[in-house]
XYZ file of N, CA and C in Angstrom:
474
model
N 45.674 -45.241 -169.886
C 45.483 -44.933 -168.885
C 44.391 -45.333 -168.299
N 42.870 -45.360 -169.173
C 41.622 -45.894 -168.720
C 42.451 -46.735 -167.973
N 42.189 -47.899 -168.066
C 43.127 -49.007 -167.501
C 44.209 -48.829 -165.853
N 44.480 -47.865 -165.612
C 44.935 -47.156 -164.425
C 43.911 -46.575 -163.981
N 43.109 -45.427 -164.650
C 42.038 -45.232 -163.594
C 41.051 -46.415 -163.190
N 40.371 -47.154 -163.636
C 39.685 -47.969 -163.608
C 40.523 -48.747 -162.408
N 41.384 -49.456 -162.184
C 42.143 -50.225 -161.769
C 42.145 -49.563 -159.396
N 42.745 -47.920 -160.397
C 42.801 -47.259 -158.728
C 41.146 -47.511 -158.489
N 40.273 -46.911 -158.969
C 39.310 -47.039 -158.180
C 38.081 -48.371 -157.764
N 38.505 -49.641 -158.066
C 38.516 -50.424 -157.343
C 39.048 -51.012 -156.588
N 40.559 -50.151 -155.873
C 41.201 -50.317 -155.262
C 40.658 -49.102 -153.585
N 39.389 -48.339 -154.395
C 39.417 -47.633 -153.610
C 37.677 -47.912 -153.266
N 37.312 -48.276 -153.576
C 36.080 -49.206 -153.374
C 36.376 -50.261 -152.398
N 37.139 -51.117 -152.543
C 38.264 -52.118 -151.537
C 38.117 -51.361 -150.307
N 38.909 -50.232 -149.801
C 39.159 -49.580 -148.978
C 38.314 -49.120 -148.324
N 36.508 -48.660 -149.440
C 35.834 -48.025 -148.551
C 35.237 -49.502 -147.717
N 35.034 -50.400 -148.077
C 34.660 -51.616 -148.404
C 34.972 -52.264 -146.042
N 36.285 -52.044 -146.771
C 36.589 -52.426 -145.137
C 36.963 -51.835 -144.604
N 36.346 -50.275 -144.682
C 36.169 -49.742 -143.456
C 34.551 -49.639 -143.464
N 34.102 -49.754 -143.949
C 32.518 -50.238 -143.374
C 32.249 -51.542 -142.499
N 32.825 -52.217 -142.577
C 32.916 -53.868 -142.136
C 34.125 -53.587 -141.126
N 35.288 -52.761 -141.010
C 35.858 -52.621 -139.311
C 34.696 -51.691 -138.737
N 33.475 -50.789 -139.063
C 32.320 -49.691 -138.322
C 31.584 -50.723 -138.198
N 31.133 -51.986 -138.614
C 30.188 -52.679 -137.869
C 30.675 -53.378 -136.962
N 32.014 -54.022 -137.449
C 32.841 -54.674 -136.061
C 32.850 -54.108 -135.021
N 33.403 -53.280 -134.395
C 32.977 -51.733 -133.626
C 31.934 -51.376 -133.171
N 30.846 -51.148 -133.682
C 29.931 -51.006 -133.269
C 29.483 -51.773 -132.319
N 29.748 -53.304 -133.336
C 28.964 -54.097 -132.705
C 29.550 -54.213 -130.586
N 31.000 -54.200 -130.572
C 31.597 -54.595 -129.814
C 31.220 -53.454 -128.620
N 31.165 -52.350 -129.100
C 30.964 -51.372 -128.190
C 29.562 -50.641 -128.242
N 28.587 -51.030 -128.537
C 26.967 -50.540 -128.342
C 26.129 -52.174 -128.359
N 26.352 -53.481 -128.940
C 24.943 -54.493 -129.237
C 24.946 -55.250 -128.436
N 27.083 -55.861 -128.115
C 27.004 -56.689 -127.325
C 27.374 -56.298 -125.461
N 27.761 -55.389 -125.490
C 26.901 -55.231 -123.877
C 25.603 -55.100 -123.369
N 24.628 -54.333 -125.271
C 23.488 -54.235 -124.309
C 23.280 -55.742 -124.174
N 23.200 -57.087 -124.175
C 22.246 -57.996 -125.226
C 23.145 -58.622 -123.574
N 24.935 -58.451 -122.789
C 25.104 -59.038 -122.070
C 24.176 -58.546 -120.722
N 23.417 -57.118 -120.546
C 22.563 -56.646 -119.515
C 21.261 -56.932 -119.238
N 20.973 -57.475 -120.813
C 19.579 -57.731 -121.315
C 19.547 -58.903 -120.305
N 20.377 -60.183 -120.558
C 20.347 -60.928 -120.073
C 20.393 -61.338 -118.585
N 21.211 -60.362 -118.314
C 21.414 -60.642 -116.400
C 20.355 -59.642 -116.174
N 19.758 -58.667 -117.007
C 17.869 -58.549 -116.109
C 17.062 -59.721 -116.411
N 16.670 -60.433 -117.666
C 16.164 -61.745 -117.252
C 16.523 -62.907 -116.297
N 18.041 -62.665 -116.022
C 18.472 -64.115 -114.842
C 17.654 -63.245 -113.492
N 17.731 -61.892 -113.309
C 16.692 -61.201 -112.583
C 16.168 -61.673 -111.704
N 14.874 -61.119 -112.831
C 13.522 -61.274 -113.075
C 13.287 -63.118 -113.099
N 13.500 -64.124 -113.545
C 13.848 -65.481 -113.487
C 14.118 -65.585 -111.710
N 14.807 -65.087 -111.221
C 15.032 -65.208 -109.607
C 14.773 -64.598 -109.270
N 13.903 -63.491 -109.006
C 13.036 -63.305 -108.126
C 12.124 -64.113 -108.234
N 11.551 -64.108 -106.562
C 10.343 -64.278 -106.197
C 9.803 -63.655 -104.125
N 8.345 -64.375 -103.783
C 8.014 -63.454 -103.234
C 8.432 -63.427 -101.636
N 8.460 -61.919 -101.534
C 9.535 -61.768 -100.232
C 10.123 -60.748 -100.793
N 10.624 -61.222 -102.161
C 12.037 -60.138 -102.247
C 12.184 -58.429 -102.079
N 12.504 -57.853 -101.895
C 12.283 -55.820 -102.016
C 12.634 -55.617 -103.765
N 11.842 -54.902 -104.556
C 11.250 -53.982 -105.809
C 11.054 -53.038 -105.848
N 12.534 -52.378 -106.793
C 11.920 -50.629 -107.120
C 11.306 -51.006 -107.942
N 10.567 -50.476 -108.849
C 9.423 -50.332 -110.427
C 10.158 -48.832 -111.010
N 9.704 -49.483 -112.184
C 10.542 -47.773 -112.983
C 9.985 -46.392 -112.339
N 8.803 -46.909 -112.076
C 8.408 -45.131 -111.524
C 9.060 -45.152 -110.327
N 9.678 -45.288 -109.993
C 10.771 -45.522 -108.119
C 10.186 -45.869 -106.930
N 8.605 -46.363 -107.266
C 7.894 -47.396 -106.200
C 8.567 -48.146 -105.838
N 8.821 -48.609 -104.573
C 9.866 -49.265 -103.246
C 8.986 -50.246 -102.575
N 9.126 -51.608 -102.486
C 7.953 -52.127 -101.991
C 8.076 -53.678 -101.894
N 7.685 -54.252 -101.432
C 8.034 -56.191 -101.800
C 6.766 -56.891 -102.220
N 7.163 -58.226 -102.488
C 6.664 -58.969 -104.300
C 5.668 -59.708 -103.065
N 4.549 -59.267 -103.235
C 3.336 -60.429 -102.650
C 3.038 -62.056 -103.305
N 3.212 -61.703 -104.844
C 3.246 -62.635 -105.891
C 3.483 -62.682 -107.439
N 4.217 -63.779 -107.570
C 4.110 -63.328 -109.050
C 3.518 -64.547 -110.214
N 2.650 -63.723 -111.252
C 2.302 -64.876 -111.733
C 3.456 -64.925 -113.232
N 3.529 -65.918 -113.482
C 5.085 -65.552 -114.536
C 4.549 -65.872 -115.992
N 3.143 -66.731 -115.728
C 2.264 -66.552 -117.292
C 1.707 -65.437 -117.846
N 0.959 -64.658 -116.912
C 1.113 -63.210 -117.480
C 1.839 -62.459 -117.435
N 3.094 -62.321 -117.048
C 4.225 -61.788 -116.444
C 3.191 -60.278 -115.674
N 2.749 -60.712 -114.346
C 2.744 -59.773 -113.758
C 3.170 -59.972 -112.208
N 3.456 -58.956 -111.660
C 3.290 -58.746 -110.097
C 2.721 -58.001 -109.216
N 2.893 -58.614 -107.731
C 2.166 -57.870 -107.055
C 2.398 -57.603 -106.381
N 2.687 -55.760 -106.185
C 3.934 -55.600 -104.824
C 2.863 -55.053 -103.539
N 3.737 -55.467 -102.463
C 3.116 -55.038 -101.582
C 3.535 -53.556 -101.636
N 2.962 -52.013 -100.987
C 3.341 -51.133 -100.586
C 3.213 -50.676 -99.666
N 3.173 -50.798 -98.084
C 3.293 -49.935 -96.864
C 1.262 -50.923 -96.983
N 1.605 -51.842 -97.433
C -0.005 -52.087 -97.291
C -1.742 -52.237 -98.349
N -0.215 -51.391 -99.116
C -1.677 -51.197 -100.359
C -0.560 -52.579 -101.432
N -1.543 -52.738 -102.272
C -1.335 -53.681 -103.008
C -0.900 -53.527 -104.481
N -0.182 -53.661 -105.629
C -0.427 -52.744 -106.826
C 0.415 -54.075 -107.364
N -0.349 -54.342 -108.912
C -0.041 -55.143 -109.724
C 1.011 -54.178 -110.498
N 1.364 -54.778 -111.058
C 2.987 -54.360 -111.737
C 3.195 -55.541 -113.401
N 3.356 -55.131 -114.517
C 3.780 -55.685 -115.251
C 5.405 -56.122 -115.263
N 5.394 -57.160 -115.756
C 6.937 -58.048 -115.448
C 7.919 -57.216 -115.156
N 7.893 -56.763 -116.694
C 9.225 -55.732 -117.596
C 8.999 -54.509 -116.406
N 8.227 -54.135 -115.719
C 8.428 -53.030 -115.034
C 9.111 -52.819 -113.868
N 10.080 -53.732 -113.600
C 10.222 -54.490 -112.195
C 12.269 -53.347 -111.925
N 12.538 -52.313 -111.868
C 13.635 -51.812 -112.581
C 15.270 -52.613 -111.595
N 14.677 -53.398 -110.167
C 16.168 -53.745 -109.353
C 15.289 -54.552 -108.340
N 15.353 -55.596 -107.994
C 15.553 -56.727 -106.997
C 15.973 -56.897 -106.163
N 16.199 -56.692 -104.229
C 16.972 -57.191 -103.608
C 16.149 -58.331 -102.702
N 17.095 -59.598 -102.496
C 16.586 -60.755 -102.190
C 16.568 -60.801 -100.853
N 15.475 -61.516 -100.231
C 15.739 -60.993 -99.049
C 16.945 -62.516 -97.802
N 17.484 -62.975 -98.957
C 18.295 -63.782 -98.489
C 19.430 -63.344 -98.343
N 19.775 -62.590 -98.928
C 21.379 -61.915 -99.376
C 21.098 -60.849 -97.826
N 20.301 -60.131 -97.873
C 19.975 -59.883 -96.503
C 20.633 -60.606 -95.566
N 20.411 -61.638 -95.285
C 20.867 -62.962 -94.097
C 22.024 -62.924 -93.872
N 22.381 -63.442 -95.147
C 24.145 -63.550 -95.174
C 24.682 -62.510 -95.506
N 26.103 -62.723 -94.159
C 26.365 -61.368 -94.622
C 28.004 -61.515 -94.117
N 28.990 -60.595 -94.860
C 30.518 -61.129 -94.437
C 30.696 -61.000 -93.036
N 31.883 -61.896 -92.075
C 32.422 -61.326 -90.859
C 32.542 -59.888 -90.437
N 32.972 -59.555 -91.678
C 34.184 -58.365 -91.798
C 32.959 -57.541 -91.319
N 31.528 -57.468 -92.379
C 30.473 -56.617 -92.059
C 29.752 -56.978 -90.548
N 29.237 -57.940 -90.124
C 28.655 -58.083 -88.861
C 30.122 -57.950 -87.601
N 31.282 -57.519 -87.770
C 31.791 -57.234 -86.784
C 31.219 -55.491 -87.168
N 31.906 -54.895 -87.520
C 31.350 -53.619 -87.712
C 30.259 -53.515 -87.323
N 28.784 -53.745 -87.428
C 27.716 -53.788 -87.325
C 27.811 -54.331 -85.507
N 28.279 -55.002 -84.881
C 28.900 -55.025 -83.764
C 28.748 -53.788 -83.026
N 30.449 -53.212 -83.667
C 30.913 -52.047 -83.600
C 29.653 -50.894 -83.060
N 29.197 -51.059 -84.249
C 27.880 -49.781 -84.452
C 26.737 -50.145 -83.274
N 26.302 -51.213 -82.943
C 25.616 -51.553 -81.886
C 26.142 -50.820 -80.741
N 27.276 -51.482 -80.216
C 27.978 -50.709 -79.237
C 27.837 -49.575 -78.723
N 28.152 -48.870 -79.593
C 28.748 -47.466 -79.721
C 27.030 -46.804 -79.731
N 26.285 -47.659 -80.365
C 24.370 -46.944 -79.881
C 23.934 -47.256 -79.005
N 24.192 -48.449 -78.664
C 24.263 -48.053 -76.796
C 24.579 -47.704 -75.970
N 26.079 -46.855 -75.617
C 26.362 -46.307 -75.067
C 25.900 -45.186 -75.306
N 25.574 -44.456 -76.543
C 25.200 -43.112 -77.358
C 24.092 -43.188 -76.617
N 22.513 -44.632 -76.698
C 21.528 -44.278 -75.111
C 21.661 -44.237 -74.171
N 22.923 -44.978 -73.725
C 23.194 -44.397 -71.989
C 23.513 -43.363 -71.862
N 24.604 -43.036 -72.892
C 24.917 -40.890 -72.382
C 23.403 -40.152 -72.515
N 22.671 -40.048 -73.651
C 21.543 -39.664 -73.966
C 20.193 -39.355 -72.007
N 20.131 -40.726 -71.576
C 19.522 -40.840 -70.502
C 19.659 -40.374 -69.342
N 21.334 -40.768 -69.217
C 22.324 -40.228 -67.995
C 21.726 -38.166 -68.175
N 21.842 -37.715 -69.065
C 22.089 -36.336 -69.617
C 20.675 -35.901 -69.702
N 18.957 -36.712 -69.923
C 18.015 -36.355 -69.501
C 17.319 -36.570 -68.200
N 17.770 -37.454 -67.403
C 17.987 -37.486 -66.237
C 18.099 -36.466 -65.537
N 20.103 -35.844 -65.947
C 19.954 -34.477 -65.292
C 19.467 -33.938 -65.777
N 19.006 -33.722 -66.526
C 18.425 -32.607 -66.983
C 17.339 -32.579 -66.148
N 16.519 -33.271 -66.143
C 15.667 -33.434 -65.240
C 15.133 -33.210 -63.974
N 16.648 -33.729 -62.781
C 17.198 -33.329 -62.152
C 17.098 -31.882 -61.548
N 17.864 -31.120 -62.205
C 18.232 -29.691 -62.812
C 16.809 -28.901 -62.368
N 16.011 -29.579 -63.489
C 14.192 -29.082 -63.538
C 13.216 -29.269 -62.049
N 13.501 -30.335 -61.338
C 13.460 -30.804 -60.136
C 13.525 -29.629 -58.811
N 15.493 -29.671 -59.321
C 15.826 -28.480 -58.213
C 15.805 -25.922 -58.308
N 15.142 -26.418 -59.686
C 14.402 -25.096 -60.312
C 13.382 -25.111 -59.356
N 12.477 -26.140 -59.396
C 11.299 -25.896 -58.863
C 10.599 -25.392 -57.300
N 12.436 -26.818 -56.799
C 12.138 -26.532 -55.429
C 13.064 -24.995 -54.917
N 13.745 -24.542 -55.621
C 14.531 -23.534 -55.640
C 13.320 -22.454 -55.710
N 12.215 -22.894 -56.634
C 10.786 -21.381 -56.758
C 10.183 -21.067 -55.576
N 9.607 -22.854 -55.194
C 8.778 -22.268 -53.596
C 9.622 -22.158 -52.208
N 10.502 -22.127 -52.735
C 11.779 -21.316 -51.390
C 11.163 -19.518 -51.490
N 11.396 -19.477 -52.337
C 11.304 -17.797 -52.724
C 9.751 -18.052 -51.354
N 8.529 -18.290 -52.243
C 7.299 -17.946 -51.671
C 7.526 -18.737 -50.245
N 8.200 -19.779 -49.748
C 7.789 -19.608 -48.553
C 8.855 -18.937 -47.610
N 9.721 -17.979 -47.635
C 10.525 -17.168 -47.193
C 9.504 -15.819 -46.915
N 8.842 -15.471 -48.073
C 7.546 -14.083 -48.437
C 6.227 -14.633 -47.246
N 6.050 -15.735 -47.281
C 5.507 -16.029 -45.878
C 5.236 -15.897 -44.764
N 6.709 -16.687 -44.160
C 7.355 -15.932 -42.808
C 7.907 -15.203 -42.603
N 8.648 -13.859 -43.869
C 7.738 -12.904 -43.396
C 7.082 -11.974 -42.861
N 5.663 -12.457 -43.524
C 4.769 -11.572 -43.391
C 4.042 -11.865 -42.319
N 4.535 -13.444 -41.442
C 3.996 -13.985 -40.570
C 4.832 -13.327 -39.493
N 5.966 -12.976 -39.532
C 7.059 -12.194 -38.604
C 6.179 -10.906 -38.346
N 6.107 -10.649 -39.189
C 5.851 -8.992 -39.607
C 4.069 -8.077 -38.624
N 3.731 -9.440 -38.705
C 2.070 -9.624 -38.392
C 2.985 -9.182 -36.212
């Protein structure tokens, strides 16, 4: 009986060991591996960052990169004329300048359509404004007419 109990105990610990190994493998694929990929993408983003790129810091400050000192890991960000120096690791997101210049043809066509619509809307607004000014001018003319007729009627009574 002792041998049966000892054999069962060894098999139970082997099952526990397999379970622990499976848990570590699962944790690696669930948390550690994706985190490493994200860290590699971030390092690549920081390496590709150059002067003139738009950036957002961890504090939410938006600006344009004025200069980068990779030796000291510092970046100077221009925020509407105010130059702020940040640690390179405090940059959350960058938008390269060249990315805005190259747009797909479909986006350009949609943008052209929006410009045409905006131009038409501006013309409509100009027409409405000119109509409003014309109506204001006619009101002024109408206001002066009763005053003239009142003066004429006073002259007639004299």
